[in-house]
CSV table of C-alpha atoms in Angstrom, one decimal:
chain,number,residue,atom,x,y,z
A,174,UNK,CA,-6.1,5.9,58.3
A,175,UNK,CA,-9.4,5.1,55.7
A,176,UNK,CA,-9.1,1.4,57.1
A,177,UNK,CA,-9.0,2.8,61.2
A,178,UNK,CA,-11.9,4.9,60.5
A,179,UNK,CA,-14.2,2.8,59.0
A,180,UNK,CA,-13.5,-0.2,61.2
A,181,UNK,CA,-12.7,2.0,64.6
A,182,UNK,CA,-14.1,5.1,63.8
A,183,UNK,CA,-10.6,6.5,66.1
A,184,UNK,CA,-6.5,6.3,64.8
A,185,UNK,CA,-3.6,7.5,66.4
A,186,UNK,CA,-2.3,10.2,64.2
A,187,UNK,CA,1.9,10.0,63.7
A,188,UNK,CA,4.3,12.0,61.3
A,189,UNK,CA,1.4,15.1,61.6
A,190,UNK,CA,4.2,17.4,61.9
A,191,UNK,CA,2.7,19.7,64.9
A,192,UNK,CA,5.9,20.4,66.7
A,193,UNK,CA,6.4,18.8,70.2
A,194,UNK,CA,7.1,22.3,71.9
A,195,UNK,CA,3.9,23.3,70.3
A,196,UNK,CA,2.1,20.8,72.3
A,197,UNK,CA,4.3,20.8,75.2
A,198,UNK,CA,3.3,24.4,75.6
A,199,UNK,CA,-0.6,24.0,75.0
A,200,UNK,CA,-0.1,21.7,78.0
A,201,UNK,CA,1.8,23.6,80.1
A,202,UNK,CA,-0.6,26.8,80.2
A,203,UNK,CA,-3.6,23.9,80.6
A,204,UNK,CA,-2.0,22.4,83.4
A,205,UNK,CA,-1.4,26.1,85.3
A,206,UNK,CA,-4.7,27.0,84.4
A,207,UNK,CA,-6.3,24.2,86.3
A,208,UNK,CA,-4.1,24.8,89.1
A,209,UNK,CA,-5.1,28.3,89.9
A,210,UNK,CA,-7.2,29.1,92.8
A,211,UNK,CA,-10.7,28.5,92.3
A,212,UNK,CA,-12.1,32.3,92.2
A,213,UNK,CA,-9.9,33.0,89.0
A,214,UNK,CA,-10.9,30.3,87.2
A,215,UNK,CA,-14.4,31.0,87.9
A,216,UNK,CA,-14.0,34.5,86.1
A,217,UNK,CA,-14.5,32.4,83.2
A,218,UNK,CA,-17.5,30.2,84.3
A,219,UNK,CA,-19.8,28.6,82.0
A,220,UNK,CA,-23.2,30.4,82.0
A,221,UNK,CA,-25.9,27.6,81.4
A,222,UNK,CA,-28.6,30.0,80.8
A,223,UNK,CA,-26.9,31.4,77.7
A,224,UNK,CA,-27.0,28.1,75.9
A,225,UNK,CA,-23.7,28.6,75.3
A,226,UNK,CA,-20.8,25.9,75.9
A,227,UNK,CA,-18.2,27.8,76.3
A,228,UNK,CA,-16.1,29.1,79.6
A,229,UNK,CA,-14.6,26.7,82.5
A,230,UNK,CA,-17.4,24.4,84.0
A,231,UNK,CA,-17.6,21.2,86.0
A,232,UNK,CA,-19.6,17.7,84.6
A,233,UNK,CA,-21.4,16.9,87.9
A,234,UNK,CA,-23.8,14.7,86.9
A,235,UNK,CA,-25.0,10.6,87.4
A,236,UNK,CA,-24.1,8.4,84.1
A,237,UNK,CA,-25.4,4.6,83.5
A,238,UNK,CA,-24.6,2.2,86.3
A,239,UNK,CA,-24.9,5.7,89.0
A,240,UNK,CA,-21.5,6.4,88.5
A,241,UNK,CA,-21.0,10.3,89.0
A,242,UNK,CA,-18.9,11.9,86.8
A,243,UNK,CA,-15.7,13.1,88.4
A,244,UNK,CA,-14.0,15.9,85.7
A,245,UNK,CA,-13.6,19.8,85.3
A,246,UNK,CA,-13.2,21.7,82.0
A,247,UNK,CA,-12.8,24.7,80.0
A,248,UNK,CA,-14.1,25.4,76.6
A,249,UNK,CA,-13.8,27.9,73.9
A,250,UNK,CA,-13.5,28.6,70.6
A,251,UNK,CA,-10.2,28.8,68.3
A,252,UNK,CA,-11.2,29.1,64.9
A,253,UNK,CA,-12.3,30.5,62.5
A,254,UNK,CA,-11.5,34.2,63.8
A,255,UNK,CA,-14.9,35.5,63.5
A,256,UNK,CA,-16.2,32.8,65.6
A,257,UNK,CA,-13.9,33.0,68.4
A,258,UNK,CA,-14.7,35.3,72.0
A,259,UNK,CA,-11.4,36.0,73.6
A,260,UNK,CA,-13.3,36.5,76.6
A,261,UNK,CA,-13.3,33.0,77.7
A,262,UNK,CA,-9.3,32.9,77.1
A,263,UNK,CA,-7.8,33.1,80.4
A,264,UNK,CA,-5.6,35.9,80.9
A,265,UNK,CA,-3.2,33.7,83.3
A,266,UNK,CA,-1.4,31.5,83.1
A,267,UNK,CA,1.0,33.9,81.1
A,268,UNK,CA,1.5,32.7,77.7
A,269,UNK,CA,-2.0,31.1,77.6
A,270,UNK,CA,-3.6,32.9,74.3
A,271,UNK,CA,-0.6,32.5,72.0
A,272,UNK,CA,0.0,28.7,73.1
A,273,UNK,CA,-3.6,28.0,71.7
A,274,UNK,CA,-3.0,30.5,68.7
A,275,UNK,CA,0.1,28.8,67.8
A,276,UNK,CA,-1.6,25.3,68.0
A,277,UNK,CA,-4.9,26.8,66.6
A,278,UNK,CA,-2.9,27.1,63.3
A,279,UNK,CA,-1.4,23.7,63.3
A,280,UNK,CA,-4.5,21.7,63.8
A,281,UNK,CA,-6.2,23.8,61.1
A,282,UNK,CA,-3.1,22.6,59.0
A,283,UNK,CA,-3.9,19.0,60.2
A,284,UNK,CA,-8.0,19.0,60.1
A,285,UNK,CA,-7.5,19.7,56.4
A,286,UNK,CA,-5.1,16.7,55.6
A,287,UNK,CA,-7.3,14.5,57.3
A,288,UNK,CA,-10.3,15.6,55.8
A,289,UNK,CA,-8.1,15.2,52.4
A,290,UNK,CA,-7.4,11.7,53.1
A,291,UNK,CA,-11.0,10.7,54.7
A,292,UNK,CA,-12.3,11.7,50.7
A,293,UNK,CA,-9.6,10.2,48.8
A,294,UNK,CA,-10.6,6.7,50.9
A,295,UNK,CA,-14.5,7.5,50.5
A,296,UNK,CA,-13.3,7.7,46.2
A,297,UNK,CA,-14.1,11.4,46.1
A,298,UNK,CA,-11.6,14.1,45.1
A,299,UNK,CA,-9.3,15.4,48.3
A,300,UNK,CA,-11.4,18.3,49.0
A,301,UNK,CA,-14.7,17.1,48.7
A,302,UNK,CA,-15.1,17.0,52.5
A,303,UNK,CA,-14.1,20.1,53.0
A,304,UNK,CA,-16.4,21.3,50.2
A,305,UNK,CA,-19.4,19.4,52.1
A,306,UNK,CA,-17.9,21.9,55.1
A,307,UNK,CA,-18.9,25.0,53.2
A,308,UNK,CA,-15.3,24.8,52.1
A,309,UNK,CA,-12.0,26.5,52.9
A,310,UNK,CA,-10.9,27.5,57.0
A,311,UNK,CA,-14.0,29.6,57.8
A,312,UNK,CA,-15.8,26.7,57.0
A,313,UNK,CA,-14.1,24.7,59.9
A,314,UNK,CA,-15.0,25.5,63.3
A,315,UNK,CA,-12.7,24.0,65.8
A,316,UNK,CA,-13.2,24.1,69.6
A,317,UNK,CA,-10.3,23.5,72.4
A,318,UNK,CA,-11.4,21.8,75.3
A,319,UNK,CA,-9.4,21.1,78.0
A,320,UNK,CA,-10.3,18.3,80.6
A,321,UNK,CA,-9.2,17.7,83.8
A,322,UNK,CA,-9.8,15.1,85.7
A,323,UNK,CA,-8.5,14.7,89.4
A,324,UNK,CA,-7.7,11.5,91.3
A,325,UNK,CA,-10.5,9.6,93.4
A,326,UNK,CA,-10.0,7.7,96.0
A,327,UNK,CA,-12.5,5.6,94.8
A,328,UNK,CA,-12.0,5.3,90.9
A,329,UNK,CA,-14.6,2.3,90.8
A,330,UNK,CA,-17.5,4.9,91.8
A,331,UNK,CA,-16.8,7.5,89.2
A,332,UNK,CA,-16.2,8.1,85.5
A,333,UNK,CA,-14.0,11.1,83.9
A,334,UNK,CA,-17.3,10.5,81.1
A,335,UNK,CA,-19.8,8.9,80.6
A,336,UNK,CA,-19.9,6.6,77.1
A,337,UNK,CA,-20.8,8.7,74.5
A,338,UNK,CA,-20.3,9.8,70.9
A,339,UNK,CA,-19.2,13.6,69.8
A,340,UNK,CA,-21.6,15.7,68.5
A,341,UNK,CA,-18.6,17.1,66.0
A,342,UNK,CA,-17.1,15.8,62.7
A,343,UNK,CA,-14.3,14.5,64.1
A,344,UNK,CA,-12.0,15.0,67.0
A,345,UNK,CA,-8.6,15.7,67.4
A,346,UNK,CA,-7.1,14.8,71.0
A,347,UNK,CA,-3.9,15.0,72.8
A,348,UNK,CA,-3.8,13.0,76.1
A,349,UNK,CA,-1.0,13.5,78.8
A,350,UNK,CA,0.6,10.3,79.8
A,351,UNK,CA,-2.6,8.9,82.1
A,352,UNK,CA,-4.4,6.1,80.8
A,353,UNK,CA,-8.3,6.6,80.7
A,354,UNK,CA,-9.8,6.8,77.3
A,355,UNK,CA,-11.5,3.4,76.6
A,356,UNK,CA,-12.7,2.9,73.1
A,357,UNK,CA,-16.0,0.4,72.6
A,358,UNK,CA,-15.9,-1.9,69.3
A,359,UNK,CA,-17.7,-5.3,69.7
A,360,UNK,CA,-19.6,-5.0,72.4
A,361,UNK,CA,-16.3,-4.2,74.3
A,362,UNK,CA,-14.4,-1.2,75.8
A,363,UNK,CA,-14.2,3.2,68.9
A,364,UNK,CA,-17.1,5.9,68.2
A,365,UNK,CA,-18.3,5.1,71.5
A,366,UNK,CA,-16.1,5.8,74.3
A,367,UNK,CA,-15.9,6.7,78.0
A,368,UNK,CA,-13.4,8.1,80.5
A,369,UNK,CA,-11.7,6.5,83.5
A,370,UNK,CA,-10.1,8.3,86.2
A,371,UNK,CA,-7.0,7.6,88.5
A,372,UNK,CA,-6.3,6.6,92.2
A,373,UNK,CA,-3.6,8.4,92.4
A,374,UNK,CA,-2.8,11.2,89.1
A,375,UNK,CA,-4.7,13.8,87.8
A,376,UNK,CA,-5.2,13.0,84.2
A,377,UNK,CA,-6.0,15.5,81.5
A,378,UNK,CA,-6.5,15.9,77.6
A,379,UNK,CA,-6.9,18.4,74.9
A,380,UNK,CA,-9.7,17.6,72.3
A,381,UNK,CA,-10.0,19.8,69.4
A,382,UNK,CA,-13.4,19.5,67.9
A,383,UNK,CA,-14.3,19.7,64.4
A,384,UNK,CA,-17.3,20.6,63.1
A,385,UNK,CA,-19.4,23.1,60.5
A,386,UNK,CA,-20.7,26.3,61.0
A,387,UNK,CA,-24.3,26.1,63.1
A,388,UNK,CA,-26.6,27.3,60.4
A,389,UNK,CA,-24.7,24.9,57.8
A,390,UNK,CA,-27.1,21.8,56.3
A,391,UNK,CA,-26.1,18.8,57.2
A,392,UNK,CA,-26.7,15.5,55.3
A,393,UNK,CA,-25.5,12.3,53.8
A,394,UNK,CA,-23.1,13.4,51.1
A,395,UNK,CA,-24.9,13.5,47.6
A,396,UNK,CA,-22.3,10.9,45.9
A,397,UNK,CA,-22.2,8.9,48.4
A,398,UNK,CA,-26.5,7.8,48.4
A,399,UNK,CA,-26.9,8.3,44.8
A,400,UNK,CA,-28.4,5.7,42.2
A,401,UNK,CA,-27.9,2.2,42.9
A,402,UNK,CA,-26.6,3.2,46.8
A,403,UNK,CA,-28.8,3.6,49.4
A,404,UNK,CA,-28.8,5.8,52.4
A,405,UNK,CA,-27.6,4.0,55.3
A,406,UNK,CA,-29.9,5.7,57.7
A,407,UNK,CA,-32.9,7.6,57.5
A,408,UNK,CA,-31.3,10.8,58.1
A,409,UNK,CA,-33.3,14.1,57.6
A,410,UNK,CA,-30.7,16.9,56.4
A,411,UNK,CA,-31.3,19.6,58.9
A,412,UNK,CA,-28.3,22.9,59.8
A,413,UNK,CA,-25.8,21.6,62.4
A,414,UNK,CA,-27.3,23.5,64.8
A,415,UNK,CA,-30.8,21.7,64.8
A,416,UNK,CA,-28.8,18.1,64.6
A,417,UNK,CA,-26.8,18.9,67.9
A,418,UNK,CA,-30.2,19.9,69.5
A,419,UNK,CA,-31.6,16.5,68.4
A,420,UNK,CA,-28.7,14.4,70.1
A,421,UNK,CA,-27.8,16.2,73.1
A,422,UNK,CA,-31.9,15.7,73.7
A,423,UNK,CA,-31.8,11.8,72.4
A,424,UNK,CA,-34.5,12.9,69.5
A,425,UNK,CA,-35.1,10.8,66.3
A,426,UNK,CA,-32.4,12.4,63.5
């Protein structure tokens, strides 16, 4: 896992013991969701003037080469409890808030592990990460996305997303069985990545993103830059919130 993230910056995750029905189900209430007539899902519309991300919104915009990106999505918060607004949780399908719940509590289970086995490779103890998080679960906050992406007739002319890296920690993802995520190491097609969409399926995927709390300072971790090693980058520490500011507006870190 150390080895995949350093060299890829992405793994495929296996023995994580979140239960297939578990998953199965987060899909299944994702899948009905999407294919509910267009006025319910908009009861639950993204409201760009809030600054807010969360609620169901479409990506309609042009990405490098004038491809248009060709996806819908719904957002919102599952943990910690504090953090989360049920009012972006649609009320149908049936079955939609405790599928997320239930999953909500396995991938809090999971983020932990992995940030466990990220410190053990960086040579600091198993929970320093989570430490540098504010440490323990309220620390966390993890954010369920759910992307759908229909087919084109013309897949050559659009992208599911544009390349790009996540503004989170790390991400979590479930994909159905629709190839489309393309990974960039080399100068080829790992951190960076884009989607494709289909001809013919619908293809959809379930990111969790993991990240800090907004007002939490973020910067290179102590023992990593100290004495004889330098800083990598010339990174300003700064809260989370003032970070994502800087990248989703392409300003210096």
């Amino acid at each position: 896992m150390v080895e995949a993230a350093r060299e890829w910056g992405i793994f495929q995750a296996v023995n994580h013991g979140v239960p297939a029905d578990a998953v199965a189900e987060l899909q299944r209430v994702g899948r009905e969701f999407f294919a509910l007539p267009q006025e319910e899902k908009q009861r639950y519309a993204m409201d760009p003037a809030s600054g807010k991300t969360e609620g169901y919104g479409s990506s309609v915009q042009r990405s490098p080469g004038d491809r248009k990106i060709w996806s819908d999505n719904l957002f919102h918060t599952i943990s910690p409890p504090a953090a989360v607004n049920h009012g972006f949780w649609p009320e149908k399908p049936r079955g939609y808030r405790e599928a997320n719940e239930a999953y909500c509590g396995h991938m809090r289970r999971l983020t932990r592990e992995v940030l466990e086995r990220l410190s053990a490779g960086l040579g600091l103890e198993e929970g320093a990460m989570a430490e540098a998080f504010g440490g323990g679960d309220d620390g966390l906050v993890l954010m369920q996305k759910v992307n759908f992406y229909p087919p084109c007739p013309e897949p050559e002319l659009v992208l599911g997303f544009a390349p790009h890296t996540d503004l989170c920690a790390f991400t979590v993802l479930v994909a159905d069985d629709v190839p489309g995520l393309q990974v960039s190491k080399d100068g080829r097609w790992a951190v960076l990545h884009r989607v494709t969409v289909s001809k013919e399926k619908t293809r959809m995927s379930w990111p969790v993103f993991v990240h800090p709390r907004l007002e939490y300072v973020v910067a290179p971790h102590p023992r990593l830059v100290a004495g004889e090693i330098p800083a990598k980058y010339d990174y300003k520490a700064k809260t989370f919130e003032d970070y994502m500011y800087c990248k989703i507006n392409k300003l210096p870190q």
